[in-house]
C-alpha cells in the first residue's frame, strides 16, 4: 500500500512542520518499543551474568556465564528438558486439533447450507463469553472420573473446542466465492474434497493466524495445566516456572534463565511467521 | 479472481445459476444437512463435553455443599450465594471493601474492578495509538511491530517473574531511581496491584495493536484520498474516516479486554500470590483458592457464576451500545 507523496495535493514532505512531526512520531514509537523490549533484555542479561544484582545488570551483565542455564539443566528437581517436551506436545497437539476441527466447522458454517446453521454459529460464538473459571471446576471433576488427571489427553482434550477459531475461519471461508465450490462439484468433487482441495489452500493466511494464536495461547496457558498437572513429570513450562519460583525465590539468575528458555521458542516462531500473521489477520474478516 | 463471464464456460454458468436459484428458494437437501452436521460433529462433541455440560454441572454444584474431599454433598439451595455475597457492603457501611479479611469476595471484586478500570482503556487506546503510528510510513515498521508484540508472546507466569525482578527491592527500577524513592515495589500492599496493572498494560498493548492494524488495513485508501481532496485535516480524517470504520474492531477489542480483565489470574498468582495482605487477590484467584486449595467446590462455583453474570452484563451492554453504524465498502 504505497502512499507516495505526489498522489496527494497539498502534502508537503519538507519544511519544519514535517520534520518536527516526524521526529515526534519516531520518538514516541521508539520510547514505546524500548518499554516493551527492555524487560526482555534485563531477563536475558540477568540470566547470563555472574552475580546478578540490580547494580550490575541494569544494562549490561558483569562477566558473561552460562552457569545458570547449566544449573537449570543439571538439577534433579528441575526437569527442564521434560517440561519443554511436555509443552511442545501440549501446544502442538492443541494446535493440530484446533486447526483440523475449526476449519471443518468453519467451512460447514460458511459454505454448507444445513438446517439450523445460523443458530449453531451463534451458539458457538456466544460460548466465548463463558469465563474459564465457570467450567474449570466441573471439567476437573469430569477428568478425575475419566482418570485423565496428569495425562496428556487430560491436558489437551478440553482445549480442542475453540469458538474464536471457528469464528475466524468461518469469516474467512465466507469471504471466498461460492462459485469455486460449485465448479469443483460439477467436476465431481464431493463436499470433503471441495473443502480439502479447493477452499483449504485458499485459507492458508487465516490458518496461519489461528495456528500462531492457538500455539501461543497453549504455550502460555497457565490456568489449565496448573489444575490438571500436579505431578512434576507432567508440568508445562509456565507452571514449572511457578514451581521453580516458589523454591528458588530471589535466585534471579536461575529464574531468568528459565524464563529465557520459555520465551525463546515462541519469539522465533513468531518472527518466522510474522508476514503470514498480519496478512492473515486483515484477511480474516476482523471487520465482521 | 477471474469473473464468471471471462471463463465462457457453459456448465460453470449453469452451476452458478442453479446455486443462486437453490439459495433463493431456500432449498436444502437432506444430504447437505447430514454432511453439515458431520463437519461440525467433532466440535459439537467437545463443546458439549467440555463447555456446555460443565456449565450446567457448575450450576448444579453451586447449589450444593460440595467438598472435594467428601465429593458430592447435599443440596443447600442458595446458601452458597448468600454466603459469598454477605455481608452486603452497603448494609455494613462498605466495611468489606476497606478491610480485606472481612469478606474476601467483595474485597477481590473491588480489586478486580480497579484493575479493569486501570488497564482496559490503556490497553485498548495504547494499542490504537501504536497501530496508527505504525500504519504510517515508518521505517523498520516490521521491527517496531515485532517489538510491541513481544510481551504478548510471553506467558503471564514468565512476565510476572520478570516484572517481579524489575520491581523487587534489589531490582532494576530501584537501581535507576534516586535512593529516597526506592521501595520494595512488588512486596508492598500499596504498590503490588499497581505492579500487576503495569504488567497487564505492558502485555496487552501488542495484541490490540495487531487487531487495530488489521482493521486499519481493511479501510480503503480511496476514502482517505477523497477526504484529503476535500481538505480534511489529520484529525478530521481520523474522526470521520478511521474511527467509524473501526467500529467492529473496537467492539471486539473492548469485549475481549473486559472479559480477560475480569479473569486475570496467572500474573497475580505468580507475581505475588494474591498478597501482600490480599492486595492482589482477584476474583478468579479467590475462586481458585476456594476450589483447589480449600476444596470448597460449591462456594467456588457460586462465585464463578456471579463473575459470569458480571461479565455477561458488561458484554451485553457493549453489544447494545456498540457503534451501530455499519460501514460497507
PDB file of N, CA and C in Angstrom, chain A residues 4-64:
ATOM      1  N   UNK A   4       2.585   7.325  -1.759  1.00  0.00           N
ATOM      2  CA  UNK A   4       3.650   8.263  -2.087  1.00  0.00           C
ATOM      3  C   UNK A   4       3.100   9.682  -2.093  1.00  0.00           C
ATOM      4  N   UNK A   5       3.983  10.617  -1.842  1.00  0.00           N
ATOM      5  CA  UNK A   5       3.541  11.967  -1.536  1.00  0.00           C
ATOM      6  C   UNK A   5       2.876  12.645  -2.725  1.00  0.00           C
ATOM      7  N   UNK A   6       3.348  12.317  -3.939  1.00  0.00           N
ATOM      8  CA  UNK A   6       2.827  13.087  -5.081  1.00  0.00           C
ATOM      9  C   UNK A   6       1.360  12.791  -5.373  1.00  0.00           C
ATOM     10  N   UNK A   7       0.833  11.727  -4.768  1.00  0.00           N
ATOM     11  CA  UNK A   7      -0.584  11.415  -5.003  1.00  0.00           C
ATOM     12  C   UNK A   7      -1.507  12.417  -4.326  1.00  0.00           C
ATOM     13  N   UNK A   8      -1.009  13.058  -3.277  1.00  0.00           N
ATOM     14  CA  UNK A   8      -1.882  13.911  -2.507  1.00  0.00           C
ATOM     15  C   UNK A   8      -1.558  15.365  -2.733  1.00  0.00           C
ATOM     16  N   UNK A   9      -2.532  16.114  -3.227  1.00  0.00           N
ATOM     17  CA  UNK A   9      -2.313  17.543  -3.369  1.00  0.00           C
ATOM     18  C   UNK A   9      -2.176  18.156  -1.981  1.00  0.00           C
ATOM     19  N   UNK A  10      -1.255  19.050  -1.843  1.00  0.00           N
ATOM     20  CA  UNK A  10      -1.102  19.734  -0.574  1.00  0.00           C
ATOM     21  C   UNK A  10      -0.332  18.956   0.463  1.00  0.00           C
ATOM     22  N   UNK A  11       0.238  17.828   0.079  1.00  0.00           N
ATOM     23  CA  UNK A  11       1.002  17.062   1.040  1.00  0.00           C
ATOM     24  C   UNK A  11       2.465  17.423   0.897  1.00  0.00           C
ATOM     25  N   UNK A  12       3.021  18.018   1.941  1.00  0.00           N
ATOM     26  CA  UNK A  12       4.365  18.569   1.826  1.00  0.00           C
ATOM     27  C   UNK A  12       5.342  17.736   2.640  1.00  0.00           C
ATOM     28  N   UNK A  13       6.379  17.250   1.989  1.00  0.00           N
ATOM     29  CA  UNK A  13       7.344  16.409   2.694  1.00  0.00           C
ATOM     30  C   UNK A  13       8.509  17.214   3.247  1.00  0.00           C
ATOM     31  N   UNK A  14       8.516  18.510   3.023  1.00  0.00           N
ATOM     32  CA  UNK A  14       9.634  19.299   3.529  1.00  0.00           C
ATOM     33  C   UNK A  14       9.115  20.316   4.527  1.00  0.00           C
ATOM     34  N   UNK A  15      10.016  21.114   5.061  1.00  0.00           N
ATOM     35  CA  UNK A  15       9.596  22.161   5.974  1.00  0.00           C
ATOM     36  C   UNK A  15       9.686  21.723   7.414  1.00  0.00           C
ATOM     37  N   UNK A  16       9.752  22.713   8.298  1.00  0.00           N
ATOM     38  CA  UNK A  16       9.961  22.434   9.718  1.00  0.00           C
ATOM     39  C   UNK A  16       8.822  21.603  10.296  1.00  0.00           C
ATOM     40  N   UNK A  17       7.584  21.896   9.862  1.00  0.00           N
ATOM     41  CA  UNK A  17       6.432  21.172  10.381  1.00  0.00           C
ATOM     42  C   UNK A  17       6.555  19.690  10.155  1.00  0.00           C
ATOM     43  N   UNK A  18       6.929  19.324   8.928  1.00  0.00           N
ATOM     44  CA  UNK A  18       7.049  17.906   8.588  1.00  0.00           C
ATOM     45  C   UNK A  18       8.101  17.240   9.448  1.00  0.00           C
ATOM     46  N   UNK A  19       9.267  17.896   9.568  1.00  0.00           N
ATOM     47  CA  UNK A  19      10.369  17.239  10.291  1.00  0.00           C
ATOM     48  C   UNK A  19      10.110  17.134  11.777  1.00  0.00           C
ATOM     49  N   UNK A  20       9.456  18.137  12.368  1.00  0.00           N
ATOM     50  CA  UNK A  20       9.191  18.014  13.802  1.00  0.00           C
ATOM     51  C   UNK A  20       8.151  16.924  14.053  1.00  0.00           C
ATOM     52  N   UNK A  21       7.188  16.828  13.143  1.00  0.00           N
ATOM     53  CA  UNK A  21       6.188  15.762  13.289  1.00  0.00           C
ATOM     54  C   UNK A  21       6.847  14.398  13.206  1.00  0.00           C
ATOM     55  N   UNK A  22       7.748  14.276  12.232  1.00  0.00           N
ATOM     56  CA  UNK A  22       8.429  13.005  12.047  1.00  0.00           C
ATOM     57  C   UNK A  22       9.254  12.643  13.276  1.00  0.00           C
ATOM     58  N   UNK A  23       9.955  13.649  13.809  1.00  0.00           N
ATOM     59  CA  UNK A  23      10.783  13.405  14.992  1.00  0.00           C
ATOM     60  C   UNK A  23       9.916  12.954  16.153  1.00  0.00           C
ATOM     61  N   UNK A  24       8.760  13.616  16.305  1.00  0.00           N
ATOM     62  CA  UNK A  24       7.838  13.261  17.381  1.00  0.00           C
ATOM     63  C   UNK A  24       7.358  11.823  17.221  1.00  0.00           C
ATOM     64  N   UNK A  25       6.996  11.478  15.976  1.00  0.00           N
ATOM     65  CA  UNK A  25       6.497  10.132  15.688  1.00  0.00           C
ATOM     66  C   UNK A  25       7.530   9.079  16.055  1.00  0.00           C
ATOM     67  N   UNK A  26       8.767   9.291  15.554  1.00  0.00           N
ATOM     68  CA  UNK A  26       9.809   8.303  15.836  1.00  0.00           C
ATOM     69  C   UNK A  26      10.160   8.260  17.318  1.00  0.00           C
ATOM     70  N   UNK A  27      10.154   9.428  17.951  1.00  0.00           N
ATOM     71  CA  UNK A  27      10.436   9.461  19.384  1.00  0.00           C
ATOM     72  C   UNK A  27       9.425   8.635  20.152  1.00  0.00           C
ATOM     73  N   UNK A  28       8.148   8.817  19.808  1.00  0.00           N
ATOM     74  CA  UNK A  28       7.096   8.110  20.532  1.00  0.00           C
ATOM     75  C   UNK A  28       7.174   6.603  20.302  1.00  0.00           C
ATOM     76  N   UNK A  29       7.287   6.183  19.033  1.00  0.00           N
ATOM     77  CA  UNK A  29       7.301   4.727  18.800  1.00  0.00           C
ATOM     78  C   UNK A  29       8.554   4.088  19.379  1.00  0.00           C
ATOM     79  N   UNK A  30       9.667   4.818  19.356  1.00  0.00           N
ATOM     80  CA  UNK A  30      10.900   4.236  19.895  1.00  0.00           C
ATOM     81  C   UNK A  30      10.825   4.097  21.409  1.00  0.00           C
ATOM     82  N   UNK A  31      10.296   5.139  22.064  1.00  0.00           N
ATOM     83  CA  UNK A  31      10.163   5.066  23.518  1.00  0.00           C
ATOM     84  C   UNK A  31       9.281   3.876  23.908  1.00  0.00           C
ATOM     85  N   UNK A  32       8.160   3.737  23.214  1.00  0.00           N
ATOM     86  CA  UNK A  32       7.260   2.623  23.494  1.00  0.00           C
ATOM     87  C   UNK A  32       7.938   1.289  23.260  1.00  0.00           C
ATOM     88  N   UNK A  33       8.656   1.189  22.147  1.00  0.00           N
ATOM     89  CA  UNK A  33       9.304  -0.083  21.807  1.00  0.00           C
ATOM     90  C   UNK A  33      10.358  -0.442  22.849  1.00  0.00           C
ATOM     91  N   UNK A  34      11.039   0.584  23.379  1.00  0.00           N
ATOM     92  CA  UNK A  34      12.027   0.312  24.434  1.00  0.00           C
ATOM     93  C   UNK A  34      11.351  -0.229  25.685  1.00  0.00           C
ATOM     94  N   UNK A  35      10.219   0.396  26.034  1.00  0.00           N
ATOM     95  CA  UNK A  35       9.471  -0.059  27.204  1.00  0.00           C
ATOM     96  C   UNK A  35       9.047  -1.522  27.024  1.00  0.00           C
ATOM     97  N   UNK A  36       8.692  -1.873  25.804  1.00  0.00           N
ATOM     98  CA  UNK A  36       8.233  -3.237  25.539  1.00  0.00           C
ATOM     99  C   UNK A  36       9.375  -4.245  25.611  1.00  0.00           C
ATOM    100  N   UNK A  37      10.548  -3.843  25.130  1.00  0.00           N
ATOM    101  CA  UNK A  37      11.612  -4.838  24.964  1.00  0.00           C
ATOM    102  C   UNK A  37      12.649  -4.836  26.087  1.00  0.00           C
ATOM    103  N   UNK A  38      12.774  -3.721  26.819  1.00  0.00           N
ATOM    104  CA  UNK A  38      13.816  -3.678  27.858  1.00  0.00           C
ATOM    105  C   UNK A  38      13.696  -4.796  28.895  1.00  0.00           C
ATOM    106  N   UNK A  39      12.489  -5.105  29.388  1.00  0.00           N
ATOM    107  CA  UNK A  39      12.404  -6.211  30.351  1.00  0.00           C
ATOM    108  C   UNK A  39      12.984  -7.515  29.794  1.00  0.00           C
ATOM    109  N   UNK A  40      12.830  -7.728  28.489  1.00  0.00           N
ATOM    110  CA  UNK A  40      13.405  -8.930  27.888  1.00  0.00           C
ATOM    111  C   UNK A  40      14.926  -8.881  27.966  1.00  0.00           C
ATOM    112  N   UNK A  41      15.452  -7.702  27.673  1.00  0.00           N
ATOM    113  CA  UNK A  41      16.895  -7.540  27.734  1.00  0.00           C
ATOM    114  C   UNK A  41      17.396  -7.771  29.167  1.00  0.00           C
ATOM    115  N   UNK A  42      16.667  -7.223  30.142  1.00  0.00           N
ATOM    116  CA  UNK A  42      17.060  -7.408  31.539  1.00  0.00           C
ATOM    117  C   UNK A  42      17.034  -8.887  31.915  1.00  0.00           C
ATOM    118  N   UNK A  43      15.984  -9.588  31.450  1.00  0.00           N
ATOM    119  CA  UNK A  43      15.895 -11.025  31.751  1.00  0.00           C
ATOM    120  C   UNK A  43      17.094 -11.756  31.153  1.00  0.00           C
ATOM    121  N   UNK A  44      17.383 -11.434  29.899  1.00  0.00           N
ATOM    122  CA  UNK A  44      18.497 -12.104  29.216  1.00  0.00           C
ATOM    123  C   UNK A  44      19.814 -11.774  29.906  1.00  0.00           C
ATOM    124  N   UNK A  45      20.024 -10.506  30.192  1.00  0.00           N
ATOM    125  CA  UNK A  45      21.314 -10.120  30.759  1.00  0.00           C
ATOM    126  C   UNK A  45      21.473 -10.667  32.178  1.00  0.00           C
ATOM    127  N   UNK A  46      20.365 -10.745  32.922  1.00  0.00           N
ATOM    128  CA  UNK A  46      20.448 -11.354  34.253  1.00  0.00           C
ATOM    129  C   UNK A  46      20.799 -12.836  34.148  1.00  0.00           C
ATOM    130  N   UNK A  47      20.215 -13.487  33.129  1.00  0.00           N
ATOM    131  CA  UNK A  47      20.403 -14.939  33.019  1.00  0.00           C
ATOM    132  C   UNK A  47      21.832 -15.308  32.671  1.00  0.00           C
ATOM    133  N   UNK A  48      22.582 -14.389  32.062  1.00  0.00           N
ATOM    134  CA  UNK A  48      23.960 -14.728  31.713  1.00  0.00           C
ATOM    135  C   UNK A  48      24.982 -13.996  32.566  1.00  0.00           C
ATOM    136  N   UNK A  49      24.527 -13.265  33.592  1.00  0.00           N
ATOM    137  CA  UNK A  49      25.515 -12.526  34.384  1.00  0.00           C
ATOM    138  C   UNK A  49      25.990 -13.375  35.569  1.00  0.00           C
ATOM    139  N   UNK A  50      27.209 -13.111  35.993  1.00  0.00           N
ATOM    140  CA  UNK A  50      27.842 -13.949  37.008  1.00  0.00           C
ATOM    141  C   UNK A  50      27.134 -13.826  38.352  1.00  0.00           C
ATOM    142  N   UNK A  51      26.983 -12.602  38.810  1.00  0.00           N
ATOM    143  CA  UNK A  51      26.398 -12.395  40.124  1.00  0.00           C
ATOM    144  C   UNK A  51      25.304 -11.347  40.004  1.00  0.00           C
ATOM    145  N   UNK A  52      24.111 -11.801  39.665  1.00  0.00           N
ATOM    146  CA  UNK A  52      23.081 -10.825  39.330  1.00  0.00           C
ATOM    147  C   UNK A  52      22.635 -10.006  40.520  1.00  0.00           C
ATOM    148  N   UNK A  53      22.737  -8.730  40.381  1.00  0.00           N
ATOM    149  CA  UNK A  53      22.079  -7.823  41.319  1.00  0.00           C
ATOM    150  C   UNK A  53      21.786  -6.572  40.518  1.00  0.00           C
ATOM    151  N   UNK A  54      20.907  -5.763  41.033  1.00  0.00           N
ATOM    152  CA  UNK A  54      20.412  -4.636  40.254  1.00  0.00           C
ATOM    153  C   UNK A  54      21.536  -3.754  39.736  1.00  0.00           C
ATOM    154  N   UNK A  55      22.512  -3.495  40.609  1.00  0.00           N
ATOM    155  CA  UNK A  55      23.564  -2.565  40.245  1.00  0.00           C
ATOM    156  C   UNK A  55      24.333  -3.044  39.015  1.00  0.00           C
ATOM    157  N   UNK A  56      24.517  -4.356  38.918  1.00  0.00           N
ATOM    158  CA  UNK A  56      25.351  -4.857  37.827  1.00  0.00           C
ATOM    159  C   UNK A  56      24.567  -5.133  36.550  1.00  0.00           C
ATOM    160  N   UNK A  57      23.302  -5.535  36.671  1.00  0.00           N
ATOM    161  CA  UNK A  57      22.613  -5.958  35.466  1.00  0.00           C
ATOM    162  C   UNK A  57      21.603  -4.964  34.945  1.00  0.00           C
ATOM    163  N   UNK A  58      21.672  -3.746  35.466  1.00  0.00           N
ATOM    164  CA  UNK A  58      20.711  -2.768  34.977  1.00  0.00           C
ATOM    165  C   UNK A  58      20.777  -2.683  33.457  1.00  0.00           C
ATOM    166  N   UNK A  59      21.988  -2.654  32.918  1.00  0.00           N
ATOM    167  CA  UNK A  59      22.061  -2.585  31.460  1.00  0.00           C
ATOM    168  C   UNK A  59      22.929  -3.658  30.833  1.00  0.00           C
ATOM    169  N   UNK A  60      24.113  -3.914  31.441  1.00  0.00           N
ATOM    170  CA  UNK A  60      24.952  -4.982  30.891  1.00  0.00           C
ATOM    171  C   UNK A  60      25.423  -5.894  32.014  1.00  0.00           C
ATOM    172  N   UNK A  61      25.504  -7.198  31.740  1.00  0.00           N
ATOM    173  CA  UNK A  61      25.967  -8.126  32.763  1.00  0.00           C
ATOM    174  C   UNK A  61      27.450  -7.921  33.052  1.00  0.00           C
ATOM    175  N   UNK A  62      27.855  -8.132  34.314  1.00  0.00           N
ATOM    176  CA  UNK A  62      29.282  -8.062  34.617  1.00  0.00           C
ATOM    177  C   UNK A  62      29.873  -9.462  34.500  1.00  0.00           C
ATOM    178  N   UNK A  63      30.467  -9.722  33.401  1.00  0.00           N
ATOM    179  CA  UNK A  63      31.013 -11.060  33.194  1.00  0.00           C
ATOM    180  C   UNK A  63      29.929 -12.002  32.710  1.00  0.00           C
ATOM    181  N   UNK A  64      30.190 -12.638  31.574  1.00  0.00           N
ATOM    182  CA  UNK A  64      29.181 -13.498  30.967  1.00  0.00           C
ATOM    183  C   UNK A  64      29.429 -14.946  31.363  1.00  0.00           C
TER     184      UNK A  64
END
